[in-house]
PDB file of C-alpha atoms in Angstrom:
ATOM      1  CA  MET A 572     -88.620  38.872   0.511  1.00 89.00           C
ATOM      2  CA  THR A 573     -88.084  36.449   3.456  1.00 92.00           C
ATOM      3  CA  ILE A 574     -85.301  35.835   5.655  1.00 92.00           C
ATOM      4  CA  THR A 575     -84.887  32.239   4.240  1.00 94.00           C
ATOM      5  CA  GLN A 576     -84.361  33.755   0.847  1.00 95.00           C
ATOM      6  CA  LEU A 577     -81.651  36.078   2.012  1.00 94.00           C
ATOM      7  CA  GLU A 578     -79.982  33.007   3.697  1.00 93.00           C
ATOM      8  CA  TYR A 579     -79.802  31.304   0.481  1.00 94.00           C
ATOM      9  CA  VAL A 580     -78.569  34.210  -1.328  1.00 95.00           C
ATOM     10  CA  ILE A 581     -75.726  34.769   1.269  1.00 93.00           C
ATOM     11  CA  ALA A 582     -74.948  31.027   1.122  1.00 92.00           C
ATOM     12  CA  VAL A 583     -74.382  31.101  -2.845  1.00 94.00           C
ATOM     13  CA  ASP A 584     -72.298  34.383  -2.531  1.00 93.00           C
ATOM     14  CA  THR A 585     -70.119  32.543   0.323  1.00 90.00           C
ATOM     15  CA  TYR A 586     -69.594  29.306  -1.414  1.00 90.00           C
ATOM     16  CA  ARG A 587     -69.961  30.796  -5.086  1.00 92.00           C
ATOM     17  CA  SER A 588     -72.058  27.481  -5.906  1.00 93.00           C
ATOM     18  CA  PHE A 589     -75.725  26.829  -5.974  1.00 95.00           C
ATOM     19  CA  VAL A 590     -74.814  22.925  -5.203  1.00 94.00           C
ATOM     20  CA  ALA A 591     -72.497  23.705  -2.323  1.00 93.00           C
ATOM     21  CA  ALA A 592     -74.892  26.405  -0.892  1.00 94.00           C
ATOM     22  CA  ALA A 593     -77.787  24.008  -1.153  1.00 94.00           C
ATOM     23  CA  ASN A 594     -75.974  21.447   0.760  1.00 93.00           C
ATOM     24  CA  LYS A 595     -74.828  23.962   3.438  1.00 90.00           C
ATOM     25  CA  CYS A 596     -78.428  25.154   3.763  1.00 92.00           C
ATOM     26  CA  PHE A 597     -79.590  21.534   3.851  1.00 92.00           C
ATOM     27  CA  VAL A 598     -82.131  22.000   0.987  1.00 94.00           C
ATOM     28  CA  THR A 599     -82.263  20.562  -2.508  1.00 94.00           C
ATOM     29  CA  GLN A 600     -80.457  22.596  -5.068  1.00 94.00           C
ATOM     30  CA  PRO A 601     -83.715  23.207  -7.137  1.00 95.00           C
ATOM     31  CA  THR A 602     -85.273  24.439  -3.948  1.00 95.00           C
ATOM     32  CA  LEU A 603     -82.672  26.852  -3.180  1.00 95.00           C
ATOM     33  CA  SER A 604     -82.497  28.037  -6.847  1.00 95.00           C
ATOM     34  CA  MET A 605     -86.492  28.587  -7.061  1.00 95.00           C
ATOM     35  CA  GLN A 606     -86.299  30.739  -3.865  1.00 95.00           C
ATOM     36  CA  ILE A 607     -83.534  32.853  -4.974  1.00 95.00           C
ATOM     37  CA  GLN A 608     -85.281  33.177  -8.608  1.00 95.00           C
ATOM     38  CA  LYS A 609     -88.521  34.363  -6.748  1.00 95.00           C
ATOM     39  CA  LEU A 610     -86.298  36.899  -4.869  1.00 95.00           C
ATOM     40  CA  GLU A 611     -84.894  38.244  -8.034  1.00 95.00           C
ATOM     41  CA  ASP A 612     -88.194  38.456  -9.621  1.00 94.00           C
ATOM     42  CA  THR A 613     -89.594  40.461  -6.483  1.00 94.00           C
ATOM     43  CA  LEU A 614     -86.562  42.808  -6.755  1.00 95.00           C
ATOM     44  CA  GLY A 615     -86.647  43.001 -10.455  1.00 94.00           C
ATOM     45  CA  VAL A 616     -82.913  42.510 -10.783  1.00 95.00           C
ATOM     46  CA  LYS A 617     -80.236  39.563 -11.415  1.00 95.00           C
ATOM     47  CA  LEU A 618     -78.308  38.841  -8.055  1.00 96.00           C
ATOM     48  CA  PHE A 619     -75.977  36.487  -9.762  1.00 95.00           C
ATOM     49  CA  ASP A 620     -74.140  35.930 -12.998  1.00 93.00           C
ATOM     50  CA  ARG A 621     -74.991  32.345 -13.634  1.00 90.00           C
ATOM     51  CA  THR A 622     -72.824  32.109 -16.796  1.00 89.00           C
ATOM     52  CA  HIS A 623     -69.792  32.452 -14.816  1.00 87.00           C
ATOM     53  CA  GLN A 624     -68.027  29.610 -13.050  1.00 87.00           C
ATOM     54  CA  PRO A 625     -67.597  29.914 -10.140  1.00 91.00           C
ATOM     55  CA  VAL A 626     -70.952  31.854  -9.696  1.00 92.00           C
ATOM     56  CA  ILE A 627     -70.184  35.498  -9.015  1.00 93.00           C
ATOM     57  CA  PRO A 628     -72.649  38.431  -7.967  1.00 94.00           C
ATOM     58  CA  THR A 629     -73.702  41.139 -10.445  1.00 94.00           C
ATOM     59  CA  GLU A 630     -72.602  44.591  -9.532  1.00 93.00           C
ATOM     60  CA  ILE A 631     -76.017  45.466  -8.095  1.00 95.00           C
ATOM     61  CA  GLY A 632     -76.122  42.063  -6.615  1.00 94.00           C
ATOM     62  CA  GLU A 633     -73.063  42.669  -4.564  1.00 93.00           C
ATOM     63  CA  GLU A 634     -74.552  45.701  -3.089  1.00 93.00           C
ATOM     64  CA  ILE A 635     -77.761  43.843  -2.349  1.00 95.00           C
ATOM     65  CA  ILE A 636     -76.034  40.939  -0.753  1.00 94.00           C
ATOM     66  CA  ALA A 637     -73.931  43.223   1.494  1.00 90.00           C
ATOM     67  CA  GLN A 638     -77.218  44.761   2.796  1.00 91.00           C
ATOM     68  CA  ALA A 639     -78.674  41.163   3.204  1.00 92.00           C
ATOM     69  CA  ARG A 640     -75.682  40.471   5.660  1.00 88.00           C
ATOM     70  CA  VAL A 641     -76.719  43.267   7.735  1.00 85.00           C
ATOM     71  CA  LEU A 642     -80.424  42.421   7.816  1.00 89.00           C
ATOM     72  CA  LEU A 643     -79.421  38.729   8.567  1.00 87.00           C
ATOM     73  CA  ALA A 644     -77.278  39.684  11.618  1.00 81.00           C
ATOM     74  CA  GLU A 645     -79.910  42.179  12.860  1.00 82.00           C
ATOM     75  CA  SER A 646     -82.493  39.469  12.675  1.00 84.00           C
ATOM     76  CA  GLU A 647     -80.429  36.998  14.806  1.00 79.00           C
ATOM     77  CA  LYS A 648     -80.098  39.612  17.370  1.00 76.00           C
ATOM     78  CA  ILE A 649     -83.692  38.905  18.345  1.00 81.00           C
ATOM     79  CA  LYS A 650     -82.615  35.248  19.050  1.00 76.00           C
ATOM     80  CA  GLU A 651     -79.614  36.869  21.141  1.00 72.00           C
ATOM     81  CA  ILE A 652     -82.096  38.971  23.215  1.00 75.00           C
ATOM     82  CA  ILE A 653     -83.892  35.658  24.197  1.00 73.00           C
ATOM     83  CA  SER A 654     -80.424  33.861  24.874  1.00 69.00           C
ATOM     84  CA  ASP A 655     -79.239  36.754  27.106  1.00 67.00           C
ATOM     85  CA  ARG A 656     -82.315  36.280  29.310  1.00 69.00           C
ATOM     86  CA  GLN A 657     -81.432  32.633  29.770  1.00 68.00           C
ATOM     87  CA  LYS A 658     -79.111  31.858  32.710  1.00 68.00           C
ATOM     88  CA  GLU A 659     -77.173  29.144  30.558  1.00 77.00           C
ATOM     89  CA  LEU A 660     -75.059  29.917  27.702  1.00 84.00           C
ATOM     90  CA  SER A 661     -75.965  27.740  24.608  1.00 84.00           C
ATOM     91  CA  GLY A 662     -75.393  27.713  21.042  1.00 85.00           C
ATOM     92  CA  GLU A 663     -72.646  27.489  18.489  1.00 89.00           C
ATOM     93  CA  LEU A 664     -69.515  29.592  18.632  1.00 93.00           C
ATOM     94  CA  ARG A 665     -67.300  29.568  15.493  1.00 93.00           C
ATOM     95  CA  VAL A 666     -63.779  30.876  16.027  1.00 96.00           C
ATOM     96  CA  GLY A 667     -60.812  31.326  13.721  1.00 96.00           C
ATOM     97  CA  ILE A 668     -57.274  31.539  15.251  1.00 96.00           C
ATOM     98  CA  ILE A 669     -53.783  32.100  13.698  1.00 94.00           C
ATOM     99  CA  PRO A 670     -51.299  29.166  13.940  1.00 90.00           C
ATOM    100  CA  THR A 671     -48.821  31.290  16.092  1.00 90.00           C
ATOM    101  CA  VAL A 672     -51.293  31.687  18.553  1.00 94.00           C
ATOM    102  CA  SER A 673     -53.175  28.485  18.471  1.00 92.00           C
ATOM    103  CA  PRO A 674     -50.938  26.013  20.042  1.00 91.00           C
ATOM    104  CA  TYR A 675     -50.063  28.154  23.177  1.00 92.00           C
ATOM    105  CA  ILE A 676     -53.787  28.970  23.896  1.00 93.00           C
ATOM    106  CA  LEU A 677     -56.366  26.465  22.882  1.00 92.00           C
ATOM    107  CA  PRO A 678     -54.916  23.509  24.681  1.00 91.00           C
ATOM    108  CA  LYS A 679     -54.768  25.238  27.918  1.00 92.00           C
ATOM    109  CA  ILE A 680     -58.435  26.890  27.731  1.00 93.00           C
ATOM    110  CA  LEU A 681     -60.611  24.264  26.025  1.00 91.00           C
ATOM    111  CA  ASN A 682     -61.373  21.955  28.947  1.00 90.00           C
ATOM    112  CA  GLY A 683     -62.102  24.805  31.228  1.00 91.00           C
ATOM    113  CA  PHE A 684     -64.478  26.508  28.608  1.00 93.00           C
ATOM    114  CA  ILE A 685     -66.246  23.492  27.862  1.00 92.00           C
ATOM    115  CA  GLN A 686     -66.987  22.325  31.456  1.00 92.00           C
ATOM    116  CA  LYS A 687     -67.987  25.837  32.321  1.00 92.00           C
ATOM    117  CA  TYR A 688     -70.434  25.984  29.151  1.00 92.00           C
ATOM    118  CA  PRO A 689     -71.369  22.486  28.321  1.00 92.00           C
ATOM    119  CA  GLN A 690     -74.176  23.805  25.963  1.00 90.00           C
ATOM    120  CA  VAL A 691     -71.739  25.667  23.865  1.00 91.00           C
ATOM    121  CA  LYS A 692     -70.451  24.035  20.834  1.00 91.00           C
ATOM    122  CA  LEU A 693     -67.130  25.483  20.052  1.00 93.00           C
ATOM    123  CA  ILE A 694     -65.933  25.146  16.492  1.00 93.00           C
ATOM    124  CA  VAL A 695     -62.292  26.404  15.813  1.00 95.00           C
ATOM    125  CA  TRP A 696     -60.531  26.726  12.593  1.00 94.00           C
ATOM    126  CA  GLU A 697     -56.911  27.404  12.440  1.00 93.00           C
ATOM    127  CA  GLN A 698     -56.146  29.958   9.541  1.00 92.00           C
ATOM    128  CA  THR A 699     -54.053  32.839   8.276  1.00 91.00           C
ATOM    129  CA  THR A 700     -54.984  36.413   9.247  1.00 92.00           C
ATOM    130  CA  GLU A 701     -56.127  37.052   5.823  1.00 92.00           C
ATOM    131  CA  GLN A 702     -58.529  34.131   5.848  1.00 93.00           C
ATOM    132  CA  ILE A 703     -60.049  34.770   9.162  1.00 95.00           C
ATOM    133  CA  ILE A 704     -60.698  38.526   7.969  1.00 94.00           C
ATOM    134  CA  GLN A 705     -62.413  37.438   4.848  1.00 90.00           C
ATOM    135  CA  GLN A 706     -64.614  35.035   6.998  1.00 90.00           C
ATOM    136  CA  LEU A 707     -65.401  37.560   9.644  1.00 91.00           C
ATOM    137  CA  LYS A 708     -66.669  39.751   6.703  1.00 86.00           C
ATOM    138  CA  MET A 709     -68.760  37.086   5.303  1.00 83.00           C
ATOM    139  CA  GLY A 710     -70.185  36.116   8.416  1.00 83.00           C
ATOM    140  CA  THR A 711     -68.928  32.515   8.279  1.00 85.00           C
ATOM    141  CA  LEU A 712     -66.869  33.043  11.690  1.00 92.00           C
ATOM    142  CA  ASP A 713     -68.228  34.873  14.852  1.00 92.00           C
ATOM    143  CA  CYS A 714     -64.809  36.022  15.919  1.00 95.00           C
ATOM    144  CA  GLY A 715     -61.097  35.541  15.566  1.00 96.00           C
ATOM    145  CA  ILE A 716     -58.095  35.454  17.789  1.00 97.00           C
ATOM    146  CA  LEU A 717     -55.518  37.497  15.936  1.00 95.00           C
ATOM    147  CA  SER A 718     -52.378  39.636  16.254  1.00 94.00           C
ATOM    148  CA  THR A 719     -53.613  43.273  15.867  1.00 94.00           C
ATOM    149  CA  PRO A 720     -53.993  46.224  14.879  1.00 92.00           C
ATOM    150  CA  LEU A 721     -55.427  45.349  11.589  1.00 92.00           C
ATOM    151  CA  ALA A 722     -56.809  48.691  10.256  1.00 86.00           C
ATOM    152  CA  GLU A 723     -59.971  47.116   9.126  1.00 90.00           C
ATOM    153  CA  SER A 724     -62.716  49.555   9.481  1.00 88.00           C
ATOM    154  CA  SER A 725     -65.393  46.828   9.224  1.00 88.00           C
ATOM    155  CA  LEU A 726     -63.987  45.135  12.150  1.00 93.00           C
ATOM    156  CA  THR A 727     -63.825  45.619  16.025  1.00 93.00           C
ATOM    157  CA  GLU A 728     -60.770  44.688  17.948  1.00 95.00           C
ATOM    158  CA  ILE A 729     -60.805  43.845  21.511  1.00 95.00           C
ATOM    159  CA  PRO A 730     -57.314  43.536  22.955  1.00 96.00           C
ATOM    160  CA  VAL A 731     -56.865  40.670  25.408  1.00 97.00           C
ATOM    161  CA  PHE A 732     -52.887  40.385  26.109  1.00 97.00           C
ATOM    162  CA  TYR A 733     -49.612  41.662  24.997  1.00 97.00           C
ATOM    163  CA  GLU A 734     -47.235  39.012  24.475  1.00 96.00           C
ATOM    164  CA  ASN A 735     -43.270  39.637  24.461  1.00 95.00           C
ATOM    165  CA  PHE A 736     -41.112  38.203  21.731  1.00 94.00           C
ATOM    166  CA  VAL A 737     -37.904  36.624  22.735  1.00 95.00           C
ATOM    167  CA  ALA A 738     -34.882  35.132  21.083  1.00 94.00           C
ATOM    168  CA  TYR A 739     -34.183  31.527  20.822  1.00 94.00           C
ATOM    169  CA  ALA A 740     -30.375  31.046  20.005  1.00 93.00           C
ATOM    170  CA  SER A 741     -28.086  28.062  19.456  1.00 92.00           C
ATOM    171  CA  LYS A 742     -24.705  27.977  21.160  1.00 90.00           C
ATOM    172  CA  ASN A 743     -22.815  29.261  18.238  1.00 89.00           C
ATOM    173  CA  SER A 744     -24.988  32.359  17.860  1.00 90.00           C
ATOM    174  CA  LYS A 745     -23.687  35.616  18.873  1.00 89.00           C
ATOM    175  CA  LEU A 746     -26.982  36.343  20.532  1.00 92.00           C
ATOM    176  CA  TYR A 747     -26.162  33.274  23.043  1.00 92.00           C
ATOM    177  CA  LYS A 748     -23.303  34.983  24.312  1.00 91.00           C
ATOM    178  CA  LYS A 749     -25.366  37.947  25.703  1.00 92.00           C
ATOM    179  CA  ARG A 750     -27.639  38.151  28.655  1.00 91.00           C
ATOM    180  CA  THR A 751     -29.807  40.538  27.285  1.00 93.00           C
ATOM    181  CA  ILE A 752     -30.214  41.837  23.615  1.00 92.00           C
ATOM    182  CA  THR A 753     -31.469  44.569  21.455  1.00 91.00           C
ATOM    183  CA  PRO A 754     -32.817  44.453  17.803  1.00 89.00           C
ATOM    184  CA  GLU A 755     -29.485  45.818  16.428  1.00 89.00           C
ATOM    185  CA  ASP A 756     -27.831  42.700  17.963  1.00 90.00           C
ATOM    186  CA  ILE A 757     -29.804  40.342  15.377  1.00 88.00           C
ATOM    187  CA  ASP A 758     -27.988  39.180  12.423  1.00 85.00           C
ATOM    188  CA  MET A 759     -30.535  38.435   9.736  1.00 82.00           C
ATOM    189  CA  GLU A 760     -28.342  35.969   8.158  1.00 82.00           C
ATOM    190  CA  GLU A 761     -28.758  33.487  10.986  1.00 84.00           C
ATOM    191  CA  ILE A 762     -32.229  34.212  11.725  1.00 84.00           C
ATOM    192  CA  TRP A 763     -35.046  31.597  10.856  1.00 84.00           C
ATOM    193  CA  VAL A 764     -38.337  33.138  10.067  1.00 82.00           C
ATOM    194  CA  LEU A 765     -41.879  32.099   9.232  1.00 80.00           C
ATOM    195  CA  ASN A 766     -43.011  32.104   5.499  1.00 72.00           C
ATOM    196  CA  GLU A 767     -45.005  34.833   3.752  1.00 69.00           C
ATOM    197  CA  GLY A 768     -48.517  35.171   4.814  1.00 68.00           C
ATOM    198  CA  HIS A 769     -48.001  35.008   8.583  1.00 75.00           C
ATOM    199  CA  CYS A 770     -48.388  38.190  10.380  1.00 82.00           C
ATOM    200  CA  MET A 771     -45.602  37.184  12.870  1.00 83.00           C
ATOM    201  CA  ARG A 772     -43.065  36.953  10.223  1.00 81.00           C
ATOM    202  CA  GLU A 773     -43.627  40.926   9.419  1.00 82.00           C
ATOM    203  CA  GLN A 774     -43.560  41.529  13.106  1.00 86.00           C
ATOM    204  CA  VAL A 775     -40.184  39.713  13.344  1.00 83.00           C
ATOM    205  CA  LEU A 776     -38.882  41.817  10.423  1.00 81.00           C
ATOM    206  CA  ASN A 777     -39.906  44.866  12.023  1.00 81.00           C
ATOM    207  CA  ILE A 778     -38.045  43.777  15.161  1.00 82.00           C
ATOM    208  CA  CYS A 779     -34.985  43.317  13.175  1.00 75.00           C
ATOM    209  CA  GLN A 780     -35.823  46.696  11.362  1.00 67.00           C
ATOM    210  CA  ARG A 781     -35.957  44.941   7.970  1.00 43.00           C
ATOM    211  CA  ARG A 782     -32.210  44.922   7.909  1.00 49.00           C
ATOM    212  CA  LYS A 783     -30.476  43.300   5.042  1.00 49.00           C
ATOM    213  CA  ALA A 784     -27.787  40.682   4.915  1.00 47.00           C
ATOM    214  CA  THR A 785     -24.443  42.482   4.537  1.00 46.00           C
ATOM    215  CA  LYS A 786     -22.211  39.659   4.019  1.00 48.00           C
ATOM    216  CA  GLY A 787     -21.910  35.856   3.355  1.00 43.00           C
ATOM    217  CA  PHE A 788     -24.091  33.503   1.273  1.00 39.00           C
ATOM    218  CA  GLN A 789     -27.179  31.603   2.228  1.00 47.00           C
ATOM    219  CA  HIS A 790     -27.126  28.223   0.853  1.00 41.00           C
ATOM    220  CA  PHE A 791     -30.391  26.987   2.174  1.00 47.00           C
ATOM    221  CA  GLU A 792     -33.941  28.526   2.236  1.00 53.00           C
ATOM    222  CA  TYR A 793     -36.468  27.048   4.562  1.00 55.00           C
ATOM    223  CA  ASN A 794     -40.214  28.101   4.528  1.00 58.00           C
ATOM    224  CA  THR A 795     -42.565  26.873   7.334  1.00 65.00           C
ATOM    225  CA  GLY A 796     -45.629  28.271   9.060  1.00 67.00           C
ATOM    226  CA  SER A 797     -44.696  26.595  12.488  1.00 80.00           C
ATOM    227  CA  VAL A 798     -43.063  28.322  15.190  1.00 84.00           C
ATOM    228  CA  GLU A 799     -42.251  24.921  16.743  1.00 85.00           C
ATOM    229  CA  THR A 800     -40.539  24.030  13.619  1.00 84.00           C
ATOM    230  CA  LEU A 801     -38.417  27.064  13.891  1.00 85.00           C
ATOM    231  CA  LYS A 802     -37.309  26.189  17.350  1.00 87.00           C
ATOM    232  CA  ARG A 803     -36.236  22.634  16.244  1.00 88.00           C
ATOM    233  CA  MET A 804     -34.241  24.140  13.219  1.00 85.00           C
ATOM    234  CA  VAL A 805     -32.321  26.177  15.866  1.00 89.00           C
ATOM    235  CA  ASP A 806     -31.675  23.173  18.146  1.00 86.00           C
ATOM    236  CA  MET A 807     -30.529  20.776  15.022  1.00 85.00           C
ATOM    237  CA  ASN A 808     -28.892  23.591  12.690  1.00 82.00           C
ATOM    238  CA  ASN A 809     -27.770  26.305  14.551  1.00 84.00           C
ATOM    239  CA  GLY A 810     -28.625  29.928  13.994  1.00 87.00           C
ATOM    240  CA  ALA A 811     -31.386  31.771  15.951  1.00 90.00           C
ATOM    241  CA  THR A 812     -35.036  32.624  15.890  1.00 91.00           C
ATOM    242  CA  ILE A 813     -37.776  34.934  17.503  1.00 91.00           C
ATOM    243  CA  LEU A 814     -40.431  33.268  19.479  1.00 93.00           C
ATOM    244  CA  PRO A 815     -43.567  34.679  21.268  1.00 93.00           C
ATOM    245  CA  GLU A 816     -43.078  34.049  24.931  1.00 94.00           C
ATOM    246  CA  LEU A 817     -45.974  31.753  25.437  1.00 94.00           C
ATOM    247  CA  ALA A 818     -44.046  29.236  23.388  1.00 92.00           C
ATOM    248  CA  LEU A 819     -41.383  28.701  26.315  1.00 93.00           C
ATOM    249  CA  ALA A 820     -44.135  27.085  28.560  1.00 88.00           C
ATOM    250  CA  GLU A 821     -43.154  23.601  27.277  1.00 85.00           C
ATOM    251  CA  MET A 822     -39.490  24.152  27.192  1.00 90.00           C
ATOM    252  CA  SER A 823     -36.882  21.832  28.848  1.00 91.00           C
ATOM    253  CA  ASP A 824     -34.194  23.613  31.289  1.00 92.00           C
ATOM    254  CA  ARG A 825     -31.582  23.084  28.629  1.00 91.00           C
ATOM    255  CA  GLN A 826     -33.891  24.839  25.789  1.00 92.00           C
ATOM    256  CA  ARG A 827     -34.657  27.691  28.388  1.00 93.00           C
ATOM    257  CA  ASP A 828     -30.926  28.295  28.449  1.00 94.00           C
ATOM    258  CA  ARG A 829     -30.986  29.356  24.836  1.00 94.00           C
ATOM    259  CA  VAL A 830     -33.641  32.127  25.413  1.00 95.00           C
ATOM    260  CA  ARG A 831     -32.667  35.615  25.378  1.00 95.00           C
ATOM    261  CA  TYR A 832     -34.833  38.488  26.529  1.00 95.00           C
ATOM    262  CA  PHE A 833     -34.827  42.010  24.889  1.00 94.00           C
ATOM    263  CA  LYS A 834     -34.073  44.985  26.745  1.00 94.00           C
ATOM    264  CA  SER A 835     -36.925  47.562  27.548  1.00 92.00           C
ATOM    265  CA  PRO A 836     -39.030  48.559  25.784  1.00 93.00           C
ATOM    266  CA  GLU A 837     -39.514  44.788  24.901  1.00 93.00           C
ATOM    267  CA  PRO A 838     -40.963  44.209  21.516  1.00 94.00           C
ATOM    268  CA  ALA A 839     -44.452  42.445  21.776  1.00 95.00           C
ATOM    269  CA  ARG A 840     -47.509  41.664  19.816  1.00 95.00           C
ATOM    270  CA  GLU A 841     -50.952  42.639  20.706  1.00 96.00           C
ATOM    271  CA  VAL A 842     -53.353  39.746  20.605  1.00 97.00           C
ATOM    272  CA  SER A 843     -57.146  40.547  20.129  1.00 97.00           C
ATOM    273  CA  ILE A 844     -60.230  38.918  19.948  1.00 97.00           C
ATOM    274  CA  VAL A 845     -61.708  40.442  16.481  1.00 97.00           C
ATOM    275  CA  ILE A 846     -65.226  40.704  15.598  1.00 94.00           C
ATOM    276  CA  HIS A 847     -67.512  42.136  12.871  1.00 87.00           C
ATOM    277  CA  ARG A 848     -68.967  45.477  13.805  1.00 79.00           C
ATOM    278  CA  ASN A 849     -72.497  44.138  13.731  1.00 72.00           C
ATOM    279  CA  PHE A 850     -71.192  41.120  15.791  1.00 74.00           C
ATOM    280  CA  LEU A 851     -73.450  38.678  17.565  1.00 75.00           C
ATOM    281  CA  LYS A 852     -73.056  36.247  20.502  1.00 85.00           C
ATOM    282  CA  ARG A 853     -71.814  38.829  22.932  1.00 86.00           C
ATOM    283  CA  ARG A 854     -71.877  36.800  26.150  1.00 88.00           C
ATOM    284  CA  MET A 855     -70.174  33.828  24.622  1.00 91.00           C
ATOM    285  CA  ILE A 856     -67.530  35.954  22.996  1.00 93.00           C
ATOM    286  CA  GLU A 857     -67.042  37.577  26.417  1.00 93.00           C
ATOM    287  CA  ALA A 858     -66.869  34.141  28.308  1.00 94.00           C
ATOM    288  CA  LEU A 859     -64.270  33.288  25.659  1.00 95.00           C
ATOM    289  CA  LYS A 860     -62.263  36.332  26.570  1.00 96.00           C
ATOM    290  CA  VAL A 861     -62.436  35.681  30.041  1.00 95.00           C
ATOM    291  CA  GLU A 862     -61.152  32.099  29.831  1.00 96.00           C
ATOM    292  CA  ILE A 863     -58.206  33.416  28.009  1.00 96.00           C
ATOM    293  CA  LEU A 864     -57.377  36.211  30.564  1.00 95.00           C
ATOM    294  CA  ASP A 865     -57.375  33.364  33.332  1.00 94.00           C
ATOM    295  CA  PHE A 866     -54.830  31.566  31.667  1.00 94.00           C
ATOM    296  CA  VAL A 867     -52.380  34.390  30.509  1.00 94.00           C
ATOM    297  CA  PRO A 868     -49.980  35.526  33.097  1.00 93.00           C
ATOM    298  CA  LYS A 869     -50.516  38.916  34.605  1.00 93.00           C
ATOM    299  CA  ARG A 870     -47.353  40.413  33.079  1.00 92.00           C
ATOM    300  CA  LEU A 871     -48.999  39.966  29.502  1.00 95.00           C
ATOM    301  CA  ARG A 872     -52.229  41.674  30.374  1.00 93.00           C
ATOM    302  CA  THR A 873     -50.368  45.234  30.218  1.00 93.00           C
ATOM    303  CA  LYS A 874     -48.374  47.059  27.365  1.00 92.00           C
ATOM    304  CA  LYS A 875     -46.346  48.940  29.761  1.00 92.00           C
ATOM    305  CA  LYS A 876     -42.511  48.978  28.800  1.00 92.00           C
ATOM    306  CA  LYS A 877     -43.318  47.172  25.640  1.00 93.00           C
ATOM    307  CA  GLU A 878     -43.344  48.165  22.225  1.00 92.00           C
ATOM    308  CA  ILE A 879     -46.076  46.538  20.017  1.00 93.00           C
ATOM    309  CA  MET A 880     -44.929  45.418  16.569  1.00 91.00           C
ATOM    310  CA  ALA A 881     -46.795  46.439  13.563  1.00 87.00           C
ATOM    311  CA  ILE A 882     -48.035  43.663  11.259  1.00 83.00           C
TER     312      ILE A 882
END
């Protein structure tokens, strides 16, 4: 049994294809297949059901592959020990980030991070919470920047900041006529929300206590994954929406006049760096956390007088 064989097995499990796995491992498909066959012969079991398309692990294969991921992570720690002794951070950091956080964090921290750590290659994917969780478990991401808590036993959450939610209302909205608001003031019939699959949608519905419409008829249903689109819908089509506070940074004075803050305790979301419990690249991930904290306003670094919304 070799580390290379385990890497090939994990690649096939991740991409569910011998051809795709070979491409990702930069070897020919016959070479990869031969090494996996050798490992199966050594173990005396079949790791994959090759008659199924896409390829899937056998029952015992699933258990062996899970342990192989642990073994590979432990072997990578040897390289990390050496890296930690070096003064300069170097290597690749693969990060997943949810779309409702990405536009308000990444543009602000990327240049500073790259200038401080020129030997680090930062690879970022904007994905949903579910996608990031799955890739963290498979080891194809080093960390995720997500709204938490997630209640995932195999993952570790490192809270970074606590971002308040605010209302953004058109002039014909009842919310616009108030200086500060409460969740009870929100009329779900006029609220624009994100589509299914986005954790912020659930948090907004929790703020509104999942109140159902009591009157009227909605002639239009709009599905979007963009917070910025929600803001534009209010600007152009009336109604109101709920935004994360960092989304206010680029607003004009006219737009800021439409923002209404919640009374204390203010609804907020916890944003964390999420890692696998057998995580690697500790120094790089800590450096990323520091860079984010340097950007985030001090008032968002505490959860005092805030109510953290569940996902």
